[in-house]
Coordinates of C-alpha atoms in Angstrom, one line a residue:
Chain A
M800 CA -45.8 48.5 -4.6
P801 CA -46.7 48.3 -0.9
A802 CA -43.7 48.0 1.3
H803 CA -44.4 44.4 2.4
K804 CA -44.8 43.2 -1.2
L805 CA -41.6 44.9 -2.2
C806 CA -40.0 43.2 0.8
I807 CA -41.3 39.8 -0.4
A808 CA -40.1 40.4 -3.9
V809 CA -36.7 41.3 -2.7
L810 CA -36.6 38.3 -0.5
A811 CA -37.7 36.2 -3.4
V812 CA -34.9 37.5 -5.6
L813 CA -32.4 37.0 -2.8
G814 CA -33.7 33.5 -2.3
L815 CA -33.4 32.7 -6.0
A816 CA -29.9 34.1 -6.0
S817 CA -28.9 32.0 -3.0
V818 CA -30.3 28.9 -4.7
T819 CA -28.3 29.6 -7.8
R820 CA -25.2 30.2 -5.8
A821 CA -25.8 26.9 -4.0
Q822 CA -25.7 25.1 -7.3
E823 CA -22.6 26.9 -8.3
Q824 CA -20.8 26.5 -5.0
G825 CA -20.4 23.9 -2.4
P826 CA -20.7 24.6 1.4
Y827 CA -17.2 26.2 1.6
G828 CA -17.0 27.8 -1.8
I829 CA -13.5 26.3 -2.3
G830 CA -12.1 25.3 -5.7
R831 CA -13.0 26.4 -9.2
S832 CA -15.0 24.7 -11.9
A833 CA -13.3 22.1 -14.0
T834 CA -14.0 22.7 -17.7
P835 CA -14.9 19.8 -20.0
A836 CA -11.6 20.3 -21.9
E837 CA -9.6 20.0 -18.7
I838 CA -11.5 16.9 -17.7
A839 CA -11.1 15.3 -21.1
G840 CA -7.4 16.0 -21.0
W841 CA -7.0 14.2 -17.6
N842 CA -9.7 11.5 -17.7
I843 CA -7.8 8.6 -19.2
D844 CA -9.9 5.9 -17.4
I845 CA -11.2 3.1 -19.6
G846 CA -13.9 1.1 -18.1
G847 CA -14.0 -2.7 -18.1
D848 CA -16.7 -2.4 -20.7
G849 CA -14.5 -0.1 -22.8
E850 CA -16.2 3.1 -21.7
N851 CA -14.2 6.1 -22.7
L852 CA -12.0 4.3 -25.3
P853 CA -10.9 7.0 -27.8
P854 CA -11.4 7.0 -31.5
G855 CA -8.6 5.4 -33.6
S856 CA -7.4 1.9 -34.4
G857 CA -4.3 -0.1 -34.7
S858 CA -3.3 -3.4 -36.4
V859 CA -1.6 -6.5 -35.1
S860 CA 1.2 -6.0 -37.6
H861 CA 1.8 -2.4 -36.6
G862 CA 1.6 -3.5 -33.0
R863 CA 4.5 -6.0 -33.5
M864 CA 6.7 -3.1 -34.7
V865 CA 5.7 -0.9 -31.7
F866 CA 6.2 -3.8 -29.3
D867 CA 9.7 -4.6 -30.7
Q868 CA 10.7 -1.0 -30.3
Q869 CA 9.0 -0.1 -27.0
C870 CA 8.2 -3.2 -25.0
A871 CA 10.4 -6.2 -26.0
A872 CA 13.4 -5.0 -24.0
C873 CA 11.6 -5.6 -20.7
H874 CA 8.8 -8.0 -21.6
G875 CA 10.8 -10.3 -24.0
A876 CA 10.6 -10.5 -27.8
K877 CA 7.5 -12.8 -27.6
G878 CA 6.1 -11.4 -24.4
E879 CA 7.7 -14.1 -22.3
G880 CA 8.8 -11.7 -19.6
G881 CA 12.1 -10.3 -18.3
V882 CA 12.5 -7.2 -16.2
G883 CA 8.8 -6.7 -17.0
D884 CA 5.9 -9.1 -16.5
K885 CA 5.3 -12.1 -18.7
L886 CA 2.4 -11.2 -21.0
V887 CA 1.7 -14.3 -23.0
G888 CA 0.7 -17.9 -22.2
G889 CA -0.4 -19.6 -19.1
Q890 CA -4.0 -20.4 -20.1
G891 CA -5.2 -23.4 -18.2
T892 CA -2.6 -23.1 -15.4
L893 CA -4.4 -21.1 -12.8
A894 CA -5.7 -24.1 -10.8
T895 CA -2.3 -25.9 -10.9
T896 CA 0.6 -25.7 -8.5
N897 CA 2.4 -23.5 -11.0
P898 CA -0.1 -20.9 -12.2
V899 CA 1.2 -18.5 -14.8
K900 CA -0.5 -15.2 -14.7
T901 CA -0.5 -13.3 -18.0
V902 CA -2.8 -11.0 -20.0
G903 CA -4.1 -14.1 -21.7
S904 CA -4.5 -16.3 -18.7
Y905 CA -5.5 -13.9 -16.0
W906 CA -6.7 -10.5 -17.1
P907 CA -10.6 -10.3 -17.0
Y908 CA -10.9 -7.3 -19.4
A909 CA -9.2 -6.6 -22.7
S910 CA -9.9 -2.9 -22.4
T911 CA -7.7 -2.7 -19.3
L912 CA -4.8 -3.3 -21.7
F913 CA -5.5 0.0 -23.4
D914 CA -6.0 1.8 -20.1
Y915 CA -2.8 0.5 -18.6
I916 CA -0.5 0.8 -21.6
R917 CA -1.6 4.3 -22.2
R918 CA -1.2 5.5 -18.6
A919 CA 1.9 3.7 -17.5
M920 CA 3.9 2.2 -20.5
P921 CA 6.6 2.1 -21.6
Q922 CA 7.9 2.5 -18.1
N923 CA 10.6 5.0 -19.1
A924 CA 8.1 7.2 -21.0
P925 CA 4.5 6.7 -20.0
Q926 CA 1.8 8.5 -21.9
S927 CA 4.1 9.0 -24.9
L928 CA 2.4 6.5 -27.3
S929 CA -0.3 7.7 -29.6
N930 CA -3.8 6.2 -29.2
E931 CA -3.1 4.4 -32.6
D932 CA 0.1 2.8 -31.2
V933 CA -1.7 1.8 -28.0
Y934 CA -4.5 0.1 -30.0
A935 CA -1.8 -1.6 -32.1
V936 CA 0.3 -2.9 -29.3
S937 CA -2.8 -4.1 -27.4
A938 CA -3.8 -5.9 -30.6
Y939 CA -0.4 -7.6 -30.8
I940 CA -0.5 -8.7 -27.2
L941 CA -4.0 -10.1 -27.7
N942 CA -2.8 -11.8 -30.9
M943 CA 0.2 -13.4 -29.1
N944 CA -2.3 -14.8 -26.6
G945 CA -4.4 -16.3 -29.4
L946 CA -7.3 -13.9 -28.7
L947 CA -7.1 -11.9 -32.0
P948 CA -6.2 -13.0 -35.6
A949 CA -2.9 -11.8 -37.1
D950 CA -4.7 -9.7 -39.7
A951 CA -6.9 -7.9 -37.2
T952 CA -7.3 -4.2 -36.6
L953 CA -8.4 -3.2 -33.2
H954 CA -10.6 -0.2 -32.4
A955 CA -12.9 0.7 -29.5
K956 CA -15.8 -1.5 -30.4
R957 CA -13.7 -4.6 -31.2
L958 CA -11.6 -4.2 -28.1
S959 CA -14.7 -3.9 -25.9
R960 CA -16.1 -7.1 -27.4
I961 CA -13.1 -9.4 -26.8
N962 CA -14.0 -12.2 -24.4
M963 CA -11.1 -12.8 -22.0
P964 CA -10.7 -16.4 -21.0
N965 CA -10.5 -15.7 -17.3
R966 CA -13.4 -13.2 -17.3
N967 CA -15.8 -15.4 -15.2
T968 CA -13.5 -16.7 -12.5
F969 CA -13.5 -13.4 -10.5
V970 CA -15.5 -13.5 -7.3
G971 CA -16.0 -11.0 -4.4
D972 CA -14.4 -11.0 -1.0
P973 CA -15.8 -13.7 1.2
R974 CA -13.5 -13.0 4.2
P975 CA -13.4 -13.7 7.0
D976 CA -12.7 -17.1 5.6
V977 CA -10.2 -18.3 8.2
P978 CA -10.5 -19.7 10.8
Chain B
M102 CA 4.3 -20.1 -10.0
T103 CA 6.0 -17.8 -12.3
E104 CA 6.8 -14.8 -10.2
P105 CA 5.9 -11.4 -11.7
T106 CA 8.8 -9.0 -11.5
D107 CA 6.5 -6.2 -10.3
V108 CA 5.7 -7.5 -6.8
D109 CA 5.0 -6.1 -3.4
N110 CA 7.0 -8.6 -1.5
D111 CA 10.6 -8.8 -2.7
L112 CA 11.7 -11.1 0.0
G113 CA 12.6 -14.2 -2.0
L114 CA 15.7 -12.2 -2.9
P115 CA 18.8 -11.9 -0.8
S116 CA 19.4 -8.6 0.7
R117 CA 22.7 -6.9 1.4
R118 CA 20.9 -5.0 4.2
R119 CA 19.8 -8.3 5.7
F120 CA 23.4 -9.7 5.3
L121 CA 24.7 -6.7 7.2
R122 CA 22.0 -7.0 9.8
E123 CA 22.7 -10.7 10.4
G124 CA 26.4 -9.9 10.5
S125 CA 25.9 -7.3 13.1
A126 CA 23.6 -9.5 15.1
L127 CA 26.3 -12.1 15.3
L128 CA 28.8 -9.5 16.4
G129 CA 26.3 -7.9 18.7
G130 CA 26.0 -4.7 16.7
A131 CA 25.1 -1.2 17.8
V132 CA 21.5 -1.7 16.8
M133 CA 21.0 -4.0 19.7
A134 CA 20.2 -2.6 23.0
G135 CA 18.9 -3.3 26.5
G136 CA 18.5 -6.9 27.4
L137 CA 19.3 -7.9 23.9
A138 CA 22.9 -8.8 23.0
G139 CA 25.1 -5.9 22.7
S140 CA 25.2 -3.6 25.6
E141 CA 27.7 -5.3 27.9
A142 CA 28.7 -8.1 25.5
L143 CA 30.6 -5.5 23.6
A144 CA 33.1 -4.7 26.3
A145 CA 36.0 -5.6 24.1
S146 CA 35.2 -2.7 21.8
D147 CA 34.4 -0.2 24.5
N148 CA 36.8 2.4 25.6
A149 CA 37.3 1.9 29.3
D150 CA 38.3 5.6 29.6
N151 CA 34.6 6.5 29.2
L152 CA 33.3 4.1 31.8
P153 CA 33.0 4.5 35.5
P154 CA 34.9 5.7 37.5
N155 CA 36.3 7.8 34.6
V156 CA 34.6 10.9 33.2
P157 CA 33.6 10.2 29.6
E158 CA 35.3 12.3 26.8
W159 CA 31.9 13.8 25.7
M160 CA 31.7 15.7 29.0
K161 CA 35.2 17.2 28.7
A162 CA 34.5 19.5 25.7
P163 CA 31.5 21.3 24.3
G164 CA 29.3 19.5 21.9
D165 CA 28.1 20.5 18.5
P166 CA 26.8 24.1 18.4
M167 CA 23.2 25.1 17.8
G168 CA 22.5 24.9 14.0
S169 CA 24.8 22.0 13.3
Q170 CA 21.8 20.3 11.8
L171 CA 19.0 22.4 10.4
Y172 CA 16.9 19.3 9.9
G173 CA 17.8 16.8 12.6
T174 CA 19.0 13.3 11.9
P175 CA 19.5 10.3 14.2
S176 CA 22.6 9.7 16.2
P177 CA 25.5 8.3 14.1
F178 CA 25.3 5.3 16.4
E179 CA 21.8 4.5 14.9
K180 CA 23.0 4.5 11.3
G181 CA 22.0 0.8 11.0
V182 CA 18.4 1.6 11.5
I183 CA 17.4 2.1 7.9
K184 CA 14.8 0.9 5.4
N185 CA 15.1 -2.7 4.5
I186 CA 15.5 -2.8 0.7
P187 CA 16.8 -5.8 -1.3
D188 CA 19.9 -4.9 -3.3
N189 CA 19.3 -7.2 -6.3
L190 CA 15.8 -6.4 -7.6
P191 CA 15.3 -6.6 -11.4
Q192 CA 14.2 -3.0 -11.2
Y193 CA 13.5 -0.3 -8.6
L194 CA 10.8 1.8 -10.2
S195 CA 8.0 -0.6 -9.1
A196 CA 9.3 -2.0 -5.9
S197 CA 9.0 -1.9 -2.1
G198 CA 11.1 -0.9 0.9
R199 CA 10.4 -2.0 4.5
T200 CA 10.2 -0.4 7.9
P201 CA 12.7 -1.9 10.4
L202 CA 10.0 -2.8 12.8
Q203 CA 12.3 -4.7 15.2
D204 CA 14.3 -1.5 15.8
L205 CA 11.4 0.7 16.7
D206 CA 9.4 1.4 19.9
G207 CA 5.9 2.7 20.4
I208 CA 3.4 2.8 17.5
I209 CA 4.5 5.8 15.4
T210 CA 6.8 5.2 12.5
P211 CA 9.4 7.9 11.9
N212 CA 8.7 9.5 8.5
G213 CA 12.1 8.6 7.2
L214 CA 11.5 4.9 8.0
F215 CA 7.9 4.6 6.7
Y216 CA 7.5 1.7 4.3
E217 CA 7.4 2.5 0.6
R218 CA 5.7 0.9 -2.4
H219 CA 5.9 2.7 -5.7
H220 CA 4.6 1.5 -9.1
G221 CA 6.5 4.0 -11.2
G222 CA 9.1 5.7 -9.1
V223 CA 8.8 8.7 -6.8
P224 CA 7.8 11.9 -8.6
T225 CA 9.1 15.3 -7.6
I226 CA 6.0 17.5 -7.6
D227 CA 5.9 21.3 -7.1
P228 CA 2.9 21.8 -4.9
A229 CA 2.2 25.1 -6.7
Q230 CA 1.7 23.2 -9.9
H231 CA -0.2 20.3 -8.4
R232 CA -4.0 20.1 -8.9
L233 CA -6.7 17.8 -7.7
M234 CA -9.6 17.3 -10.1
L235 CA -12.9 16.0 -8.8
H236 CA -15.4 15.0 -11.5
G237 CA -17.8 12.4 -12.7
L238 CA -21.2 11.9 -11.0
V239 CA -21.0 15.3 -9.2
D240 CA -23.1 18.5 -9.4
R241 CA -20.0 20.7 -9.7
P242 CA -16.8 19.3 -11.3
L243 CA -14.0 21.1 -9.4
I244 CA -10.3 21.7 -9.5
F245 CA -8.4 22.4 -6.3
T246 CA -5.0 23.9 -5.7
M247 CA -3.0 22.7 -2.6
D248 CA -3.9 26.1 -1.0
D249 CA -7.6 25.2 -1.6
I250 CA -7.2 21.8 0.0
R251 CA -5.6 23.3 3.1
R252 CA -8.4 25.9 3.4
F253 CA -10.9 23.1 4.2
P254 CA -11.5 22.2 7.9
S255 CA -8.6 19.9 8.9
E256 CA -8.4 16.8 11.0
S257 CA -5.7 14.5 12.4
H258 CA -5.8 10.8 13.0
I259 CA -3.3 8.0 13.8
Y260 CA -3.8 5.2 11.3
F261 CA -1.6 2.3 10.2
L262 CA -0.9 1.6 6.6
E263 CA 0.0 -1.9 5.4
C264 CA 0.8 -3.4 2.0
S265 CA -1.5 -6.3 1.2
G266 CA 1.6 -8.4 0.1
N267 CA 3.0 -8.5 3.6
P268 CA 4.3 -11.3 3.3
N269 CA 3.2 -13.8 0.6
Y270 CA 2.4 -17.4 1.4
K271 CA 5.4 -19.2 -0.1
K272 CA 8.8 -20.0 1.3
P273 CA 11.3 -18.7 1.9
Y274 CA 9.9 -16.7 4.8
G275 CA 11.8 -13.8 6.0
K276 CA 14.2 -13.8 8.9
T277 CA 13.4 -10.6 10.7
A278 CA 10.2 -8.9 11.7
S279 CA 10.9 -6.4 8.9
D280 CA 11.4 -9.2 6.4
L281 CA 8.0 -10.7 7.4
V282 CA 5.7 -7.7 7.9
G283 CA 7.9 -4.6 7.3
L284 CA 5.5 -3.3 4.7
L285 CA 3.6 -1.8 7.6
S286 CA 3.9 1.6 9.3
C287 CA 1.8 3.9 11.4
A288 CA 1.6 7.7 11.4
E289 CA -0.5 10.7 12.5
W290 CA -2.1 12.0 9.3
T291 CA -3.5 15.5 8.9
G292 CA -5.7 16.5 6.0
V293 CA -9.4 17.0 5.1
S294 CA -12.1 14.4 5.3
L295 CA -12.9 13.2 1.8
K296 CA -16.6 13.4 2.7
V297 CA -16.2 17.2 3.1
V298 CA -14.5 17.5 -0.3
L299 CA -17.2 15.4 -2.0
Q300 CA -19.9 17.5 -0.4
E301 CA -18.2 20.5 -1.9
A302 CA -18.8 19.0 -5.4
G303 CA -22.2 17.4 -4.6
L304 CA -22.6 13.7 -5.2
Q305 CA -25.2 12.7 -7.7
P306 CA -27.5 9.7 -7.5
G307 CA -25.8 6.5 -8.7
A308 CA -22.5 7.4 -7.2
K309 CA -21.2 4.0 -6.0
W310 CA -17.4 4.2 -6.6
I311 CA -14.6 6.7 -6.7
V312 CA -11.7 6.1 -9.0
A313 CA -8.6 7.6 -7.6
E314 CA -5.5 8.4 -9.7
G315 CA -2.0 9.4 -8.8
A316 CA 0.2 11.9 -10.6
D317 CA 3.1 9.4 -10.8
A318 CA 4.5 7.7 -13.8
A319 CA 2.2 4.7 -13.2
A320 CA -0.8 7.0 -13.0
M321 CA -1.7 4.5 -10.2
T322 CA -5.4 3.9 -10.3
R323 CA -7.8 2.2 -7.8
S324 CA -11.6 2.1 -7.4
I325 CA -12.9 2.7 -3.9
P326 CA -16.5 2.0 -2.8
I327 CA -18.4 5.1 -2.0
E328 CA -19.2 3.9 1.5
K329 CA -15.5 4.0 2.5
C330 CA -15.2 7.4 0.9
L331 CA -18.0 8.7 3.1
E332 CA -16.9 6.9 6.3
D333 CA -13.3 7.7 7.2
A334 CA -11.3 8.4 4.1
M335 CA -9.0 11.4 4.2
L336 CA -7.1 13.5 1.8
A337 CA -3.8 13.8 3.7
Y338 CA -1.1 16.4 3.2
S339 CA 0.8 16.0 6.4
Q340 CA 2.3 13.0 8.3
N341 CA 3.6 13.2 11.8
G342 CA 3.4 16.9 11.8
E343 CA 5.3 17.7 8.7
R344 CA 4.3 17.7 5.0
L345 CA 4.2 14.3 3.4
R346 CA 7.5 12.9 2.3
P347 CA 7.8 12.5 -1.5
Q348 CA 7.8 8.7 -1.0
Q349 CA 4.4 9.1 0.8
G350 CA 2.7 11.1 -1.9
Y351 CA 3.8 14.7 -1.5
P352 CA 1.9 17.0 -1.8
L353 CA -1.4 15.0 -1.4
R354 CA -2.5 11.4 -0.9
L355 CA -5.6 9.5 -0.3
L356 CA -5.7 7.7 3.1
L357 CA -8.1 4.8 3.5
P358 CA -7.8 3.5 7.1
G359 CA -7.7 -0.3 7.3
F360 CA -7.6 -0.9 3.5
E361 CA -4.7 -2.4 1.7
G362 CA -2.0 0.2 1.3
N363 CA -2.0 0.6 -2.5
M364 CA -5.5 1.9 -2.5
S365 CA -4.4 5.0 -0.5
V366 CA -3.3 6.5 -3.8
K367 CA -0.3 8.8 -3.5
W368 CA 0.4 12.0 -5.4
L369 CA -3.4 12.2 -5.8
R370 CA -4.4 14.2 -8.8
R371 CA -7.9 13.0 -9.7
L372 CA -11.1 11.6 -8.2
R373 CA -13.8 10.4 -10.6
V374 CA -17.1 9.6 -9.1
A375 CA -18.7 6.7 -11.0
A376 CA -21.3 4.0 -11.0
E377 CA -18.9 1.2 -11.6
P378 CA -15.3 0.4 -10.7
T379 CA -12.8 1.0 -13.5
Y380 CA -11.2 -2.5 -13.4
S381 CA -7.7 -1.0 -13.6
R382 CA -4.7 -3.2 -14.0
E383 CA -4.0 -2.8 -10.3
E384 CA -7.4 -4.2 -9.2
T385 CA -7.6 -7.0 -11.8
S386 CA -4.1 -8.4 -12.7
K387 CA -2.6 -7.3 -9.4
Y388 CA -4.0 -7.1 -5.9
T389 CA -6.3 -10.0 -6.6
D390 CA -6.0 -13.5 -5.0
L391 CA -5.9 -16.8 -6.7
M392 CA -7.6 -19.6 -5.0
P393 CA -6.7 -23.3 -5.3
N394 CA -9.6 -24.0 -7.6
G395 CA -8.5 -21.2 -10.0
S396 CA -11.1 -18.7 -8.9
V397 CA -9.9 -15.2 -8.2
R398 CA -10.9 -13.0 -5.3
E399 CA -11.1 -9.3 -6.3
F400 CA -11.8 -6.1 -4.3
T401 CA -10.3 -7.6 -1.2
F402 CA -9.9 -4.3 0.6
Y403 CA -9.6 -4.9 4.4
M404 CA -6.4 -5.8 6.2
E405 CA -7.5 -8.3 8.8
A406 CA -6.3 -8.5 12.4
K407 CA -2.6 -9.3 12.8
S408 CA 0.2 -9.0 15.3
I409 CA 3.9 -9.7 15.6
I410 CA 6.5 -9.8 18.4
T411 CA 9.2 -7.3 17.5
R412 CA 11.3 -7.8 20.5
P413 CA 12.8 -10.3 20.8
S414 CA 12.5 -11.2 17.2
G415 CA 14.4 -12.7 14.3
G416 CA 18.0 -11.6 13.9
Q417 CA 18.2 -10.5 17.6
R418 CA 19.9 -12.3 20.5
L419 CA 19.0 -12.5 24.1
S420 CA 22.2 -11.7 26.0
T421 CA 21.3 -13.6 29.2
P422 CA 18.6 -15.7 30.8
G423 CA 16.4 -13.7 33.2
F424 CA 13.9 -11.0 32.7
H425 CA 13.0 -9.9 29.2
E426 CA 10.0 -7.9 28.2
I427 CA 8.2 -9.4 25.2
S428 CA 6.9 -6.5 23.1
G429 CA 5.2 -6.2 19.7
I430 CA 2.5 -4.6 17.7
A431 CA -1.0 -5.5 16.7
W432 CA -3.5 -4.0 14.3
S433 CA -6.8 -4.6 12.5
G434 CA -8.3 -2.9 9.4
H435 CA -11.7 -3.6 11.0
G436 CA -11.2 -1.3 14.0
K437 CA -9.6 -1.5 17.4
V438 CA -7.5 -4.4 18.7
K439 CA -9.4 -6.0 21.6
R440 CA -6.7 -8.2 23.0
V441 CA -3.4 -9.8 22.2
D442 CA -2.4 -13.2 23.6
V443 CA 1.2 -14.3 23.8
S444 CA 2.5 -17.9 24.0
V445 CA 6.1 -18.6 25.3
D446 CA 5.7 -22.4 25.0
D447 CA 5.2 -23.0 21.3
G448 CA 1.4 -22.4 21.4
K449 CA 0.6 -24.8 24.2
S450 CA -0.7 -22.0 26.5
W451 CA -1.4 -18.3 26.0
Q452 CA -1.3 -15.3 28.3
E453 CA -3.1 -12.0 27.8
A454 CA -0.6 -9.2 27.0
Q455 CA -0.9 -5.6 28.3
L456 CA -2.1 -3.1 25.6
Q457 CA -0.5 0.3 25.7
E458 CA -3.2 3.0 25.9
P459 CA -4.7 4.6 24.1
V460 CA -5.9 1.8 21.8
L461 CA -6.9 3.5 18.6
T462 CA -9.1 2.5 15.7
R463 CA -7.1 1.2 12.7
A464 CA -3.8 2.2 14.3
L465 CA -1.0 0.1 15.6
T466 CA -1.3 -1.1 19.2
R467 CA 1.8 -1.8 21.2
F468 CA 1.5 -4.9 23.5
R469 CA 3.8 -6.1 26.2
L470 CA 4.3 -9.1 28.4
P471 CA 6.9 -9.5 31.2
W472 CA 8.8 -12.7 30.8
Q473 CA 11.5 -14.7 32.6
W474 CA 13.6 -16.6 30.1
D475 CA 15.0 -19.8 31.7
G476 CA 17.8 -20.0 29.1
K477 CA 16.2 -23.1 27.4
P478 CA 15.1 -23.2 23.8
A479 CA 11.6 -21.6 23.4
V480 CA 9.1 -20.6 20.8
I481 CA 7.2 -17.3 21.3
Q482 CA 4.4 -15.9 19.3
S483 CA 1.5 -13.4 19.5
R484 CA -2.1 -13.6 18.5
A485 CA -4.4 -10.6 18.0
T486 CA -8.2 -10.4 18.4
D487 CA -10.0 -7.4 17.2
V488 CA -13.3 -5.7 18.1
T489 CA -15.3 -7.9 15.7
G490 CA -14.1 -11.0 17.7
Y491 CA -11.9 -12.1 14.8
V492 CA -8.9 -14.0 15.9
Q493 CA -5.6 -13.9 14.0
P494 CA -5.1 -17.4 12.3
T495 CA -2.0 -19.6 12.0
L496 CA -0.2 -19.9 8.6
A497 CA -1.4 -23.5 8.4
E498 CA -5.0 -22.4 8.8
L499 CA -4.6 -19.9 6.1
L500 CA -2.9 -22.3 3.7
A501 CA -5.6 -24.9 4.3
V502 CA -8.2 -22.6 2.9
R503 CA -6.4 -20.4 0.5
G504 CA -3.4 -22.5 -0.7
D505 CA -0.1 -20.9 -1.5
N506 CA -1.0 -19.5 -4.9
Y507 CA -2.8 -16.9 -2.9
Y508 CA -0.5 -13.9 -2.7
Y509 CA -2.0 -11.1 -0.6
H510 CA -3.6 -10.6 2.9
N511 CA -1.4 -13.1 4.8
N512 CA -2.1 -12.2 8.4
A513 CA -0.7 -15.3 9.9
I514 CA 0.8 -15.7 13.4
W515 CA 4.6 -15.7 13.1
P516 CA 6.4 -17.6 15.9
W517 CA 10.0 -16.9 16.8
R518 CA 12.4 -19.6 17.9
I519 CA 14.8 -18.8 20.7
A520 CA 17.9 -21.0 20.8
A521 CA 19.8 -21.9 24.0
N522 CA 22.4 -19.3 23.0
G523 CA 19.7 -16.6 22.8
E524 CA 19.7 -16.3 19.1
V525 CA 16.2 -15.6 17.7
S526 CA 15.0 -17.0 14.3
N527 CA 11.9 -17.5 12.3
A528 CA 10.3 -20.7 13.6
S529 CA 8.4 -21.1 10.3
A530 CA 11.4 -20.8 8.1

């Protein structure tokens, strides 16, 4: 192979190598790859459309038991609130002088219940409930708000389909609105 | 309105701290200084042996030796300058603590007095075991150690941070500047541009939002528009020269200049690049604003232009008629403060205040106006205008549009009333 062709071949190989490296590394080559298992373990985000909801299910009746044990001390036996937020009621009050913001009256997405309970509740032991328990207690809170029948079992598909009463009142930011 | 217990603004509740403060104001406490009540008015408690023509006792013996304090603390005579935290909250894991704005000078908040808002307590994180995961719509999902983060090119900027519930719209309104807008602080932040870190992973087409998550017990989560992430967002690891305090997100926090404080997620452990916001609890059931017609504003990110006079301000007392400098702070999430006007006649006329240079983008700006107090009752107030031409509104103007079910983003003018005896109080209370 003539020297100049060899040279081109070597450059081509080097060029290919640098392209491959560019795909494997960013400009500074800092950090290491995150594996799918690592990402799956940490990515607990549930989208408004229910994206990333895990397998499993939970019933309203089981949710009542979980709620009584894990939630009622702060949120009240019937979700009426206490140290923790009121969770039930308030529908139809948002445009009044005494709006009552609860899951049933205010939250636009039911799937956010699963997301928030799993990541942050109960406050003294977050991320301690099983996915089944999170589905169940979500089901019970929805049931107390009249958004799920008492004999229902909640799973990813059903939770994603629940139409929250306040879903369509959310608007973007129009500011500056004053003066 | 049924008040949620997990709120940003705890001020409807009485405060032992405030009680102490008011008590000390009446007595002319050590916190007061200069032309405010205290310095000479306290003659009864002074030791004449330390006053001219005598030599003060602290000159007659050596002071504390080197090494008496390995991490310095303020003079014991400043022990009243502490965070403003109500003492009867239903719980303290999701709560807020305020900066004593009326006791501070300049624009930089000391780290120990920086305001706090936590949603699940303050975690104690070993930086050696902390990781930042960056994944989603990126070419290369990555995990960074804190050593990795500190290897990136660094930058430092002075930015304010303000809680969006600072204060809310309903009475009772606070008595001091801290009560009113103490969920506000300003620091020099050092870290790496988020844009640099995102380039390291490579953004994919369709990347519109980044969902940030904290490593606290609330796994605090907010969605941030990609434009902000590529504009001036930082991953900060230091504040005013030292590593972040645990209360400010040690070892790593997001810093979104000019955006409502809760979005600058602390104890940052994960960034997920996405096409859609995640609609977390904090951006749907909290940090949204209820309008009088029942509609709800969401993704209201910017903190609009605002100012407050911190001296003289509520709880303080002018010791004597005569010269007093009016001084305060102004800021805008949209950029620099362009001007601040001050009125000393209940809003009838306004004078342009001096702005302390340098005026920085999305930082506090100190303003000052020399003033001769004639000893008669007066109402003083400040009004900020930012580079966009936006003018800080009155509370009445805000209420007329938003109503008082609205909770966040109250950037109203707060007038102070000065009584004939020099006592300063909230004129809106």
